[in-house]
Tab-separated table of N, CA and C in Angstrom:
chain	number	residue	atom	x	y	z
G	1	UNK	N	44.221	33.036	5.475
G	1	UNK	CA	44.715	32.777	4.151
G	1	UNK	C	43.809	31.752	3.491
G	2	UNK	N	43.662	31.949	2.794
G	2	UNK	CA	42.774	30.787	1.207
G	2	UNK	C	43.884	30.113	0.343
G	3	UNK	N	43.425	28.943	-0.055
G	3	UNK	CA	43.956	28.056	-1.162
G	3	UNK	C	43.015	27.400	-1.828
G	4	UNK	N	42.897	27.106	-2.820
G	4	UNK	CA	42.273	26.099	-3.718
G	4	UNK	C	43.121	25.093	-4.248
G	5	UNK	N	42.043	24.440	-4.241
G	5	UNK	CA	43.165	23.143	-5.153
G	5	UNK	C	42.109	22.224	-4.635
G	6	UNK	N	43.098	20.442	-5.226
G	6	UNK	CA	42.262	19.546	-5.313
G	6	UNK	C	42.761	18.266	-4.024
G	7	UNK	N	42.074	17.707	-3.429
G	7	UNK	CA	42.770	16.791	-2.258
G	7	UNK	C	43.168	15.767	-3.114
G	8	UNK	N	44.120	15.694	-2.482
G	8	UNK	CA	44.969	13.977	-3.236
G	8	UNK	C	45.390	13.201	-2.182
G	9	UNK	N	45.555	13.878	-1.071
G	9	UNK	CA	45.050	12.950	0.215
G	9	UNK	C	44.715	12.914	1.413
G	10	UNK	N	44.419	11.553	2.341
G	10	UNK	CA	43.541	12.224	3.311
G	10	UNK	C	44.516	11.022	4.026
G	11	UNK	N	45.386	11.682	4.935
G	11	UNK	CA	46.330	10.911	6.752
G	11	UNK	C	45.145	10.169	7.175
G	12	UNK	N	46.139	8.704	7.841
G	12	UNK	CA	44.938	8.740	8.912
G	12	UNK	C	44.430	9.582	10.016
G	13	UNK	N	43.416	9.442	10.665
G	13	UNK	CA	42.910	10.689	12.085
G	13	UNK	C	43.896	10.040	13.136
G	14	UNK	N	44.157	11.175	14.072
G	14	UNK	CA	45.026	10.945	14.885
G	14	UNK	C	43.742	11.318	16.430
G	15	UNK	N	44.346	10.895	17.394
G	15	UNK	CA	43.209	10.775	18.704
G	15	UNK	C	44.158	11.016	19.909
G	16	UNK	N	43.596	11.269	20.609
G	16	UNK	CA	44.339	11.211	22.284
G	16	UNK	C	43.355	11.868	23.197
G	17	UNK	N	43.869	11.794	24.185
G	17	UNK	CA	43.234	12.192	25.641
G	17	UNK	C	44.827	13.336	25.573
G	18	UNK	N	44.032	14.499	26.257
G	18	UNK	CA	44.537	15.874	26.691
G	18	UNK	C	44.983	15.715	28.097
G	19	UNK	N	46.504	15.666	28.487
G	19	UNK	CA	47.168	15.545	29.538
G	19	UNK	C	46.764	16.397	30.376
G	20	UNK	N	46.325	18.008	30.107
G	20	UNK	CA	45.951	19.185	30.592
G	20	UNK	C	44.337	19.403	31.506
G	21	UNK	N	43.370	18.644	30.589
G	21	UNK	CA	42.336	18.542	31.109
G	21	UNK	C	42.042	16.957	31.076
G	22	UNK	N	41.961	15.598	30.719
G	22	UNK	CA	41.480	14.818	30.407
G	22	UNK	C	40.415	14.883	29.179
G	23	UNK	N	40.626	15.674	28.511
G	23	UNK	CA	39.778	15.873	27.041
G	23	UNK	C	40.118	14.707	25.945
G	24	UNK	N	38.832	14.103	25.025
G	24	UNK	CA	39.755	13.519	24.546
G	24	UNK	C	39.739	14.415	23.258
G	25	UNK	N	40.595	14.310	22.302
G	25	UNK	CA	40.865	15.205	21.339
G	25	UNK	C	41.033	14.292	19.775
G	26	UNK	N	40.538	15.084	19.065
G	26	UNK	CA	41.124	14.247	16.998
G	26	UNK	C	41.647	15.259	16.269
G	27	UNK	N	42.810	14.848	15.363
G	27	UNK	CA	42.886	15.694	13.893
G	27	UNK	C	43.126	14.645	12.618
G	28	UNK	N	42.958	15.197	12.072
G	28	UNK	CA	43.223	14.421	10.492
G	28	UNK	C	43.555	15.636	9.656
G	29	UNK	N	44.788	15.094	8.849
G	29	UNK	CA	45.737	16.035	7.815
G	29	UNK	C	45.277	15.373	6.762
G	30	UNK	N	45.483	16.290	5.824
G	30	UNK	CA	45.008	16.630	4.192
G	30	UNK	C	45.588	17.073	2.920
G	31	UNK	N	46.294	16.642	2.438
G	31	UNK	CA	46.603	17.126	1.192
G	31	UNK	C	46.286	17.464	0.259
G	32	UNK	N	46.412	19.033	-0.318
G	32	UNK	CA	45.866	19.781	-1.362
G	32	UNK	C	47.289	20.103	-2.292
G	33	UNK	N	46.426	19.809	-3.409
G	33	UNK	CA	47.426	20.633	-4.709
G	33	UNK	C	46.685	21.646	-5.370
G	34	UNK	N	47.751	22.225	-6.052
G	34	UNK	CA	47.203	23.634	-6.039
G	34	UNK	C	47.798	23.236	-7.640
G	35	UNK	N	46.451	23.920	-8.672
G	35	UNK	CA	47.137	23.645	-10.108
G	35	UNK	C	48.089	24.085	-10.525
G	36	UNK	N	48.956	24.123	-11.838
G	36	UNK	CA	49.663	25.467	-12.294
G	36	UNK	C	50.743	24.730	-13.186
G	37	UNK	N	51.517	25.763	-13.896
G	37	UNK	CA	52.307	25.031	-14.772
G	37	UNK	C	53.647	24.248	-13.304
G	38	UNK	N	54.029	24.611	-12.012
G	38	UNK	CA	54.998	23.367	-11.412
G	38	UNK	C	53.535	23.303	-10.303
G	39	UNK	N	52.837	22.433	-10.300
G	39	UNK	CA	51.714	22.063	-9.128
G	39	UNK	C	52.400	21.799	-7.691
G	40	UNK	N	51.645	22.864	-6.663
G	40	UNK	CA	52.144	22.658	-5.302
G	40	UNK	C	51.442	22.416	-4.506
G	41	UNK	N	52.015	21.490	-3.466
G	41	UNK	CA	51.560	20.796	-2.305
G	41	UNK	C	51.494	21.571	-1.450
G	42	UNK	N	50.186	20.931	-0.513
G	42	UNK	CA	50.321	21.799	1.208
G	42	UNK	C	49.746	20.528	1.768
G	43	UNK	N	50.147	20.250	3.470
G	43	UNK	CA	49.277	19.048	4.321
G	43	UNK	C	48.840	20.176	5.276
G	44	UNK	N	47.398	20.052	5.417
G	44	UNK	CA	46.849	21.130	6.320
G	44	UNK	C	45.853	20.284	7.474
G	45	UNK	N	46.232	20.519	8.778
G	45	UNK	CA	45.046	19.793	9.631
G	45	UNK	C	43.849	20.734	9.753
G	46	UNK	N	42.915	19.285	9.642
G	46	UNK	CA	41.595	20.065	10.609
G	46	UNK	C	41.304	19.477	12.017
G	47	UNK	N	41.420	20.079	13.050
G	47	UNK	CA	41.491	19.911	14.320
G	47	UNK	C	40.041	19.787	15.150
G	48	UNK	N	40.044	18.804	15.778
G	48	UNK	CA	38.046	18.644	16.406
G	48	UNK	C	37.305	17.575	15.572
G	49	UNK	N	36.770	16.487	15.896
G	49	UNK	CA	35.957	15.703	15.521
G	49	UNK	C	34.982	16.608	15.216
G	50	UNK	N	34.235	17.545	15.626
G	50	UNK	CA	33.320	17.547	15.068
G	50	UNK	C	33.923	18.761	13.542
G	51	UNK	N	34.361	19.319	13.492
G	51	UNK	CA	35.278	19.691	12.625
G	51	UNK	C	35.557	18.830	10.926
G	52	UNK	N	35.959	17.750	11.674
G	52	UNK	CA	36.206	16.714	10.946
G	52	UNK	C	35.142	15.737	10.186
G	53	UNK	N	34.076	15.721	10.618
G	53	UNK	CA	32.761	15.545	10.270
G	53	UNK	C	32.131	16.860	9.782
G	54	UNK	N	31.877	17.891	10.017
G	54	UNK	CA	31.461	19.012	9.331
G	54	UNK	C	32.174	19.012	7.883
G	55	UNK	N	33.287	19.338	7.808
G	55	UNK	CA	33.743	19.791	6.235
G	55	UNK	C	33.899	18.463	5.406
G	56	UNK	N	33.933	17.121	5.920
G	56	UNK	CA	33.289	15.845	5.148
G	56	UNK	C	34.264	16.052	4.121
G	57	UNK	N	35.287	15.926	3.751
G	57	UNK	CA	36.519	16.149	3.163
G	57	UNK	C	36.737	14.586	2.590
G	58	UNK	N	36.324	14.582	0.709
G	58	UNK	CA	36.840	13.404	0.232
G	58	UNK	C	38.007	13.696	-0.376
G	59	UNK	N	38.498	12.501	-0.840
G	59	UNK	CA	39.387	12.792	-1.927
G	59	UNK	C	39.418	12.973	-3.331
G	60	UNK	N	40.001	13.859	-4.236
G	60	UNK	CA	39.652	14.351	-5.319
G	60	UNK	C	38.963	15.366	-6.184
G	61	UNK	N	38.499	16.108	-4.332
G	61	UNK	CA	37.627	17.043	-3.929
G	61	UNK	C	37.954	17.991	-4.570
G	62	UNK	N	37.395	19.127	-5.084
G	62	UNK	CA	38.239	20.582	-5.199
G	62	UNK	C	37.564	21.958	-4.169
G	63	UNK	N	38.300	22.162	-3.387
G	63	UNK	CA	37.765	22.994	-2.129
G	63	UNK	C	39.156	24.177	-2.050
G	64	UNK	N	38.063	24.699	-1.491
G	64	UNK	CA	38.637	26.324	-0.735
G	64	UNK	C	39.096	26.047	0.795
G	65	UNK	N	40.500	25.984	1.404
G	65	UNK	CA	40.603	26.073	2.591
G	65	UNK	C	40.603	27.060	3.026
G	66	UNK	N	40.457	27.849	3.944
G	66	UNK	CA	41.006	29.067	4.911
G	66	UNK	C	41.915	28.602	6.188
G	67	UNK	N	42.521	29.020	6.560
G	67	UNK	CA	43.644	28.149	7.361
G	67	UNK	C	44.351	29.668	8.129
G	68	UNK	N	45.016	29.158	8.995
G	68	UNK	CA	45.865	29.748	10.180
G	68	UNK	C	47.547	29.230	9.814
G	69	UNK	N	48.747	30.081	9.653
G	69	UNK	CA	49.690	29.210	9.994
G	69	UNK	C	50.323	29.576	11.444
G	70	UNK	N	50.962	28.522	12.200
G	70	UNK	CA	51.665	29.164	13.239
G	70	UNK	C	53.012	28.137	13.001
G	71	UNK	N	53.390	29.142	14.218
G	71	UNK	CA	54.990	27.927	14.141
G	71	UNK	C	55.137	27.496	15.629
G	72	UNK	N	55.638	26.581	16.061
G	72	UNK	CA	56.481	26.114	17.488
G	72	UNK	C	57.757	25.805	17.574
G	73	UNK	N	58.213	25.790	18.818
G	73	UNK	CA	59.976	25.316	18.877
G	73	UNK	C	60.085	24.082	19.423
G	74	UNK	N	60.430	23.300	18.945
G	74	UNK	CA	60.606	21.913	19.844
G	74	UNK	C	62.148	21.381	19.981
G	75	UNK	N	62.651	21.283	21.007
G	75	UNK	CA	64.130	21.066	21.077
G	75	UNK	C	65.167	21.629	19.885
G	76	UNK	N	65.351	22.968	20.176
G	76	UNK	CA	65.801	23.690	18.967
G	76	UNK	C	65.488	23.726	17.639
G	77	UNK	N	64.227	23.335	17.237
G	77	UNK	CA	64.173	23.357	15.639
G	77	UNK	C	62.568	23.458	15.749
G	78	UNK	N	62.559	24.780	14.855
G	78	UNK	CA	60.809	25.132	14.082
G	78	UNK	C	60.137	23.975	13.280
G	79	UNK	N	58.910	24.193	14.027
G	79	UNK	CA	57.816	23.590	13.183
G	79	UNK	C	56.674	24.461	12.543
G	80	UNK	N	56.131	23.844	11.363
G	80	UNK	CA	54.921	24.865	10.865
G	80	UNK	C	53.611	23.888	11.236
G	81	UNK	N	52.406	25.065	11.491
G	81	UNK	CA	51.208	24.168	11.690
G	81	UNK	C	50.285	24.826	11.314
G	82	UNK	N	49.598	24.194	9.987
G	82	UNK	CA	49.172	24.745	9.044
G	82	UNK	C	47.496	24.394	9.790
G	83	UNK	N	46.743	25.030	10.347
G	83	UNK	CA	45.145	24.214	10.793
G	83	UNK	C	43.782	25.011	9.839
G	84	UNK	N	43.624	24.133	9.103
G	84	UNK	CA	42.077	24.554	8.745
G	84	UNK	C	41.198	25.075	9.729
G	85	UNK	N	40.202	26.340	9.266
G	85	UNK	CA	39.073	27.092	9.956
G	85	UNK	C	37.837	26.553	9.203
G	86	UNK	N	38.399	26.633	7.944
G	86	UNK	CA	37.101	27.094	7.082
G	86	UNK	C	36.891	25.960	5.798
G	87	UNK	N	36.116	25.597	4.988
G	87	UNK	CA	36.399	24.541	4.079
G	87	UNK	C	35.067	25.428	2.924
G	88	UNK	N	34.824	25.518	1.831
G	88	UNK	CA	33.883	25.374	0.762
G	88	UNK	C	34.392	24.868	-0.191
G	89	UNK	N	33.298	24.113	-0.931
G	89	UNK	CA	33.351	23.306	-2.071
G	89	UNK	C	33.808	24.441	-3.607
G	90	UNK	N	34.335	24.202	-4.109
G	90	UNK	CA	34.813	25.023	-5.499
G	90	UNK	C	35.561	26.444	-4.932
G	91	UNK	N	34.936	27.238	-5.420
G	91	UNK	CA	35.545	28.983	-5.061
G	91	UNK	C	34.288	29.740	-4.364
G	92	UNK	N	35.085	30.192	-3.194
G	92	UNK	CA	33.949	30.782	-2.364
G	92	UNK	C	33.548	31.923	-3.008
G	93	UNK	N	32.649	32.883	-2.237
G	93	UNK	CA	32.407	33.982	-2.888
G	93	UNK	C	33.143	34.950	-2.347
G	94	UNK	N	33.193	36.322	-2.888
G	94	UNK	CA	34.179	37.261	-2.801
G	94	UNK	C	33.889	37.757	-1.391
G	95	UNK	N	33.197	37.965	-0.892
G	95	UNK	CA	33.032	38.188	0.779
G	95	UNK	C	32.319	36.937	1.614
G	96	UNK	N	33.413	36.516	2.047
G	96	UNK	CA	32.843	35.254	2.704
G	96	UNK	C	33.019	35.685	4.672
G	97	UNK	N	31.894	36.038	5.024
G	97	UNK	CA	31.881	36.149	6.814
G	97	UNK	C	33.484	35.236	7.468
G	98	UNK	N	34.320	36.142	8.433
G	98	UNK	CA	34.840	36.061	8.925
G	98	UNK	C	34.870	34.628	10.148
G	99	UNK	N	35.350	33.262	9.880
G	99	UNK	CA	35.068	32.142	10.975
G	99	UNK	C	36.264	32.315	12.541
G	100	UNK	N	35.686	32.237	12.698
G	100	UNK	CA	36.244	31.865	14.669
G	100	UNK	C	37.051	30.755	14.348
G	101	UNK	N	38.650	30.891	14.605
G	101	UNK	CA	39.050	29.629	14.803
G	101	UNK	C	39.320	29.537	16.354
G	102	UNK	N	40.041	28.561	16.550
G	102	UNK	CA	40.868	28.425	17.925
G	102	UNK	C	41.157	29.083	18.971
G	103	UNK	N	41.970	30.011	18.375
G	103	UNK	CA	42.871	31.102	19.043
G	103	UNK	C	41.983	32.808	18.893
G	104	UNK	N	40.943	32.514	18.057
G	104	UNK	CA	39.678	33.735	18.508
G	104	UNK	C	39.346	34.098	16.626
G	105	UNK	N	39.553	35.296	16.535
G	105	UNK	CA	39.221	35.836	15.151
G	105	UNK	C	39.612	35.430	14.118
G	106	UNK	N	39.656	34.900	13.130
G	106	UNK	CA	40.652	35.115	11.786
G	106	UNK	C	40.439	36.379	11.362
G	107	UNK	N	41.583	36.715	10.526
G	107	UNK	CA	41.892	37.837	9.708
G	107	UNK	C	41.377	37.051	8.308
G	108	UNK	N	40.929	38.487	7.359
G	108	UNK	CA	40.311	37.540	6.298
G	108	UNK	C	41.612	38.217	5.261
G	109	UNK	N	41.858	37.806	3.731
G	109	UNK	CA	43.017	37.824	3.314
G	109	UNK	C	42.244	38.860	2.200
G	110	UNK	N	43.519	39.668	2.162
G	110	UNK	CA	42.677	40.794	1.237
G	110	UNK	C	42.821	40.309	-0.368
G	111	UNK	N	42.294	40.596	-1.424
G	111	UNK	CA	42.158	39.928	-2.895
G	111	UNK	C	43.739	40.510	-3.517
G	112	UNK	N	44.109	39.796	-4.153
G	112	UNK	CA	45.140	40.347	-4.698
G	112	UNK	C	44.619	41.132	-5.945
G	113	UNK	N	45.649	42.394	-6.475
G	113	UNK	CA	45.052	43.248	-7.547
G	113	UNK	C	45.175	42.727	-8.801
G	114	UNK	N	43.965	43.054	-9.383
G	114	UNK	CA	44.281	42.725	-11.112
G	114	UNK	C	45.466	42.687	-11.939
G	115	UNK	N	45.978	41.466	-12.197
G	115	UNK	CA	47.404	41.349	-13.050
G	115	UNK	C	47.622	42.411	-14.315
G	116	UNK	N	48.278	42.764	-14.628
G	116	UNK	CA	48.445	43.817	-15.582
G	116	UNK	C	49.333	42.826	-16.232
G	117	UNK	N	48.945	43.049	-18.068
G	117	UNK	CA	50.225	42.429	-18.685
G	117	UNK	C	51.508	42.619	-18.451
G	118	UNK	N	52.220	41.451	-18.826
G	118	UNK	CA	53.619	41.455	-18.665
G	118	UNK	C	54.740	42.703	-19.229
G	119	UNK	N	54.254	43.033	-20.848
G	119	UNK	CA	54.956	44.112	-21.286
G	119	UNK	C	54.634	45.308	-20.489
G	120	UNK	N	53.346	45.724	-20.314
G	120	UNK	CA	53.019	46.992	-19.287
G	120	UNK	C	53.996	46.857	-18.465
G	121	UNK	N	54.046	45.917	-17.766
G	121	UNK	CA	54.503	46.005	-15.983
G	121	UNK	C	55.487	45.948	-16.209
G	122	UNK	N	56.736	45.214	-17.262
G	122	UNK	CA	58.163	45.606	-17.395
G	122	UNK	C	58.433	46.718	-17.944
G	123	UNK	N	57.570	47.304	-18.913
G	123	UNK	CA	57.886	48.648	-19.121
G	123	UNK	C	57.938	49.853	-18.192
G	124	UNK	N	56.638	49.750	-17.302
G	124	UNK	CA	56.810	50.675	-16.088
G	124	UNK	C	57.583	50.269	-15.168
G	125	UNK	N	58.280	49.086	-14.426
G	125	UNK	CA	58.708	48.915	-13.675
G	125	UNK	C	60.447	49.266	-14.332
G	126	UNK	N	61.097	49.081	-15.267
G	126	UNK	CA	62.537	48.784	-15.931
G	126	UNK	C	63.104	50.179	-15.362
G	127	UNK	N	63.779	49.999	-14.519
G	127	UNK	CA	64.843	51.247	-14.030
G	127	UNK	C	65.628	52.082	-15.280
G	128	UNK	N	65.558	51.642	-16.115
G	128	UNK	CA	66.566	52.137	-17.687
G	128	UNK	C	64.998	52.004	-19.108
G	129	UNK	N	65.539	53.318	-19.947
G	129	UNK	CA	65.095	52.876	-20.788
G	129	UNK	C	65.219	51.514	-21.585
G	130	UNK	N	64.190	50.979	-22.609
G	130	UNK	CA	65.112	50.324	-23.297
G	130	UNK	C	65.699	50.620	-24.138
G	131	UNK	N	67.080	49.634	-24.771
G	131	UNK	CA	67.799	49.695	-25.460
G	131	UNK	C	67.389	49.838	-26.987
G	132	UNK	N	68.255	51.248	-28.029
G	132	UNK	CA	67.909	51.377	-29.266
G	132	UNK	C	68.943	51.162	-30.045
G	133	UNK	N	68.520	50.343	-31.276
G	133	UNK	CA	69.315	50.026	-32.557
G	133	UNK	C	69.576	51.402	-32.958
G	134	UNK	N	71.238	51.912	-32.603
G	134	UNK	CA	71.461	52.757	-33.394
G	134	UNK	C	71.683	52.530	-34.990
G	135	UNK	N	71.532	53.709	-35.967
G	135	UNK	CA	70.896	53.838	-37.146
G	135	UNK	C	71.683	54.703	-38.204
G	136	UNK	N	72.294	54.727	-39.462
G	136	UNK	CA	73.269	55.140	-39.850
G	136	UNK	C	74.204	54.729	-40.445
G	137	UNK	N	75.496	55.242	-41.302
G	137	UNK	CA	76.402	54.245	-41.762
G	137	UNK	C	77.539	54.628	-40.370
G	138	UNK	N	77.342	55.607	-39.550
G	138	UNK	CA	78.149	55.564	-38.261
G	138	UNK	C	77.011	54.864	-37.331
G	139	UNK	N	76.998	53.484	-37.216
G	139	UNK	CA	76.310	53.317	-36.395
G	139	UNK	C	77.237	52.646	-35.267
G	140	UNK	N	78.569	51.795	-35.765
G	140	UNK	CA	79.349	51.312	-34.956
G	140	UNK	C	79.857	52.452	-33.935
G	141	UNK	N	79.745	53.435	-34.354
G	141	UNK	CA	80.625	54.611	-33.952
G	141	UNK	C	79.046	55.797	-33.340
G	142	UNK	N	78.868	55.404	-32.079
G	142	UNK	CA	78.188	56.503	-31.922
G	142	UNK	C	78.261	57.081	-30.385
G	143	UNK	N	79.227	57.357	-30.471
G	143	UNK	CA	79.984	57.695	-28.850
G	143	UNK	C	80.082	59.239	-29.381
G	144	UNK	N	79.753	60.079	-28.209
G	144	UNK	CA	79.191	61.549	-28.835
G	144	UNK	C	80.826	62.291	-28.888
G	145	UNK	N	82.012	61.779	-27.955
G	145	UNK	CA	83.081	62.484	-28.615
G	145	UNK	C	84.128	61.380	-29.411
């Protein structure tokens, strides 16, 4: 998945040693807004020091994420975990090569289709014609018996 928008902020990095292997490990979360007439938030990590140094992520930035979501269960209640793959500056281009995250391939997100005006698309979509000003000095009265 892709988003644009602009960072408004940057978490501190978080660190540890990996119980599993003795690895030590970093992430740092990010906040993007996304413009529009109600502007929306997302906090997305990027996972890996070197990660974290590659996409060089300031604030005020306006970037393209590509991201993964997954979820986990932790003592009965879902979590979302939103992790950056991919980062470019402004709007990428329309075929941008497929990045390797984590967990192996990303899927790349297909373009959404050209908006069609509003009257078009309620006109073709409206289950009923629309409604006509009946016309006449029986106009109150136009019930066929």
């Amino acid at each position: 998945m892709d988003l644009t928008g602009k960072i408004i902020a940057i978490l501190e990095p978080r660190s540890g040693v990996s119980a599993r292997n003795g690895n030590s490990w970093m992430s740092q979360e990010y906040v993007i807004e996304v413009p529009g007439q109600y502007p929306r938030k997302m906090v997305f990590t990027v996972f890996g020091e070197d990660r974290i140094k590659q996409f060089n992520i300031q604030a005020g930035e306006e970037i393209t994420v590509q991201f993964d979501i997954d979820a986990h269960e932790y003592n009965g209640r879902w979590f979302n975990d939103i992790r950056a793959f991919n980062v470019f500056r402004g709007q990428p281009a329309q075929t941008v090569p497929a990045a390797t995250s984590v967990a192996g391939a990303a899927p790349q997100a297909a373009p959404f289709p050209p908006a069609q005006p509003a009257a078009v698309s309620q006109a073709a979509n409206a289950p009923f014609p629309p409604a006509q000003e009946p016309a006449g000095e029986n106009a109150a009265d136009d019930l066929p018996f």
